[in-house]
Amino acid sequence: MDLRNLTSASNSVLFMDLKYIIKEQALPFLPAKSLFRFLAVCRDWKLHISTPSFHHNQSLCCRGISGLFCQAPENPPVFVPIHPESCGVPDPSLSFLPEPVEIRASSNGVLCCQGRNEDKYYYLCNPVTKQWKKLPKPTASHGSKPALGLIFEPSLLNSVPEYKLICAFQSTDFDDATEFEIYSSKNNSWNVSDAICFGDEKADLGSGVHVNGVVYWPVESDHILCFDLTKDRSQFQRSITDGIDCLLGTFDGRLCKVYISGNEVRVRVSKVLNIPTITWDESDMWEDTLELDSDVTFIPLDDDYIDTRAVAVSRDILVAVSENEFYCYDFEDQKTNTLSRPEPAESESDYEICVPYVNSLVSL
């Protein structure tokens, strides 16, 4: 055989193998904005990226925080990307929804919003594809600022996306008690749980975080409220942050909490996959993973006149906001970037709502 023909054949096989690897193994890990650009590469890629099976695969693979949806009072939402060149949404204000909304929660590419009109309907949407779904009216009153936890966990075993939305709300039947109502996309209905959690005071809850079947809410009174979806029971757990508000998130599949104390940012990670909902000694349940000061992060922390708060955390990054400036600290590179900050549309109010978002093609 001619050596030139053999070399040409080998290069052809190598090219085909590389082409297959990129299309099948690399593309699903890319954020949606990049994938939309790659639709123009060739007809084969366009057809491949447009299939529902690829959308499902991408929602399984692309799980990193792409940016944050933020909102100032009486203003439409804005999007703050971590990497603007690869992550973004076509309509950050979500004007494709049937009414003005407030951002409430997110989970792996799906946003939960609440309408501002009198009925206060909930909507689930994908900001990339502009798909949306209006949820039925809850049976209970969730209050003016519902404490919601959105649960969407893509599964290899189920190509049909399933969602749950859980709201912790102040009981109308018992003083100083919290009840729970759960929406399931499987039957498209709400159900009030039998679980009732009694506390020492009315809980002012933050956004809920889902980890392995349990939803956690930070409480301003330095507690954490837990609700176990499998066992249908709940409990307040005492924190040891001395009354300092904390942000809850996930770190390597475990619950973590971030709080700012003086000129330090502390990240504590649960030693187990799930914090039990009975009783526990917090000193045995958490480990200090990171302690960062302002000299390391270059985030303004030590000024008594500046309010700095953590708004997103993952295995890779920590995002904090100070005077409407967003700072992203990379744990691996140990570098801080200042993120682009869109101005509020009508005022200079603070971004009171900041929800982490994953740039996913997931279908509703």
Phi, psi and omega in degrees: 000141178298128182300325180295322178293321179297316179296318179297319179295319180296317178296324179295316178297317180298319179296317180295320179296316180295320178299318179294317181299316181296313184292316187270327189253333185261317185303320182298342181273356182272148176290162188299321182300317178295320182296323178297325176292325183284353175299335183272000183294309179195168181296322181298314178295320180300314179294320182294312182292336184274355184280147176301326180294324176292319178303318180294317180296320179295323178293335176283324189268322184269099187235358182282152178295124181265336183172195181225139166269125184235156183207132172263155182306135177065016179241155174290162178294157172230161180244129178248103183281148173284315178234092186302330183289337184239344184235132178181172178227148184288334184221080183300334181283352180059037181290350177286346176285155187288353179204161174299144187226166169243136178290134180242320185197169176209161177197112172048048174100351180253133177255143169251126179235160177234131181295150180270350179290175189302324184285339176056045180292151173267146176230140168254137181210158169250109185296339181284310183269349182065020172285144178209160180218131178269127182274152175296160182292133176296158179274337181254162176274121184266357179086177184284333177232080184296139178268098189252147170232120179263134183237111171222111180239102179304143184230140175295333186273351183220109181279349177268115183299137176235141185230151169226143176233123182241134180240128172265122185226157181292126181293139175269349182261337183228137175288147177052043179227149180241134175245174187223137174233137188236129172261137177236129178290341182297319178243004176052049181208163178260152177215126178278126181290154174284345183288135175228129182251120180264134179232175181284342183205167177292130186276130171257103193262151171268196179287145181278150178235131181258128177221111173052051173087001179236136177254135183238138174237133172285143181242138184300336180276030180056040171245171168234129178265127182246140172227119180270112183291328182285315183269351179055053176211162187216166178193148169277138176240136181286137175259171179235038180263015175055045176080003181276130179297142181234159173257133176260146178200197178237148182214110184056040178077006179242158178292138174224160176226144181236132174216150182256123181232111183065238179255026180234147169251126181243132178245120179242135184241139178296139180284346182235165181294321180230133172283124180301151181259027174252260176226153180200156175266114187300328180297336179268350187258341184238152173230139177285111181270317183219141170229114187242133175253174185295334179290335180270316187271338187059027172262132181295109185239331193259019179258120182296341184261002180245127179265109179249133179221147176281138183236346178201145178211144174211187179297336187256324191221160170231130178244129177234154178235137179218119182051045179064014170258133184256133181237132180243117180258124179269118184295324183283310182281344183055044179232152179243131175246143173271123184276154177297137185240105175289140180285145171303146188296323188232358183203173176255027180294157178291152173282095182286332181251124176222116185236123178295149187220144177249127183283084190243156176264014184306140179266151177260000000 
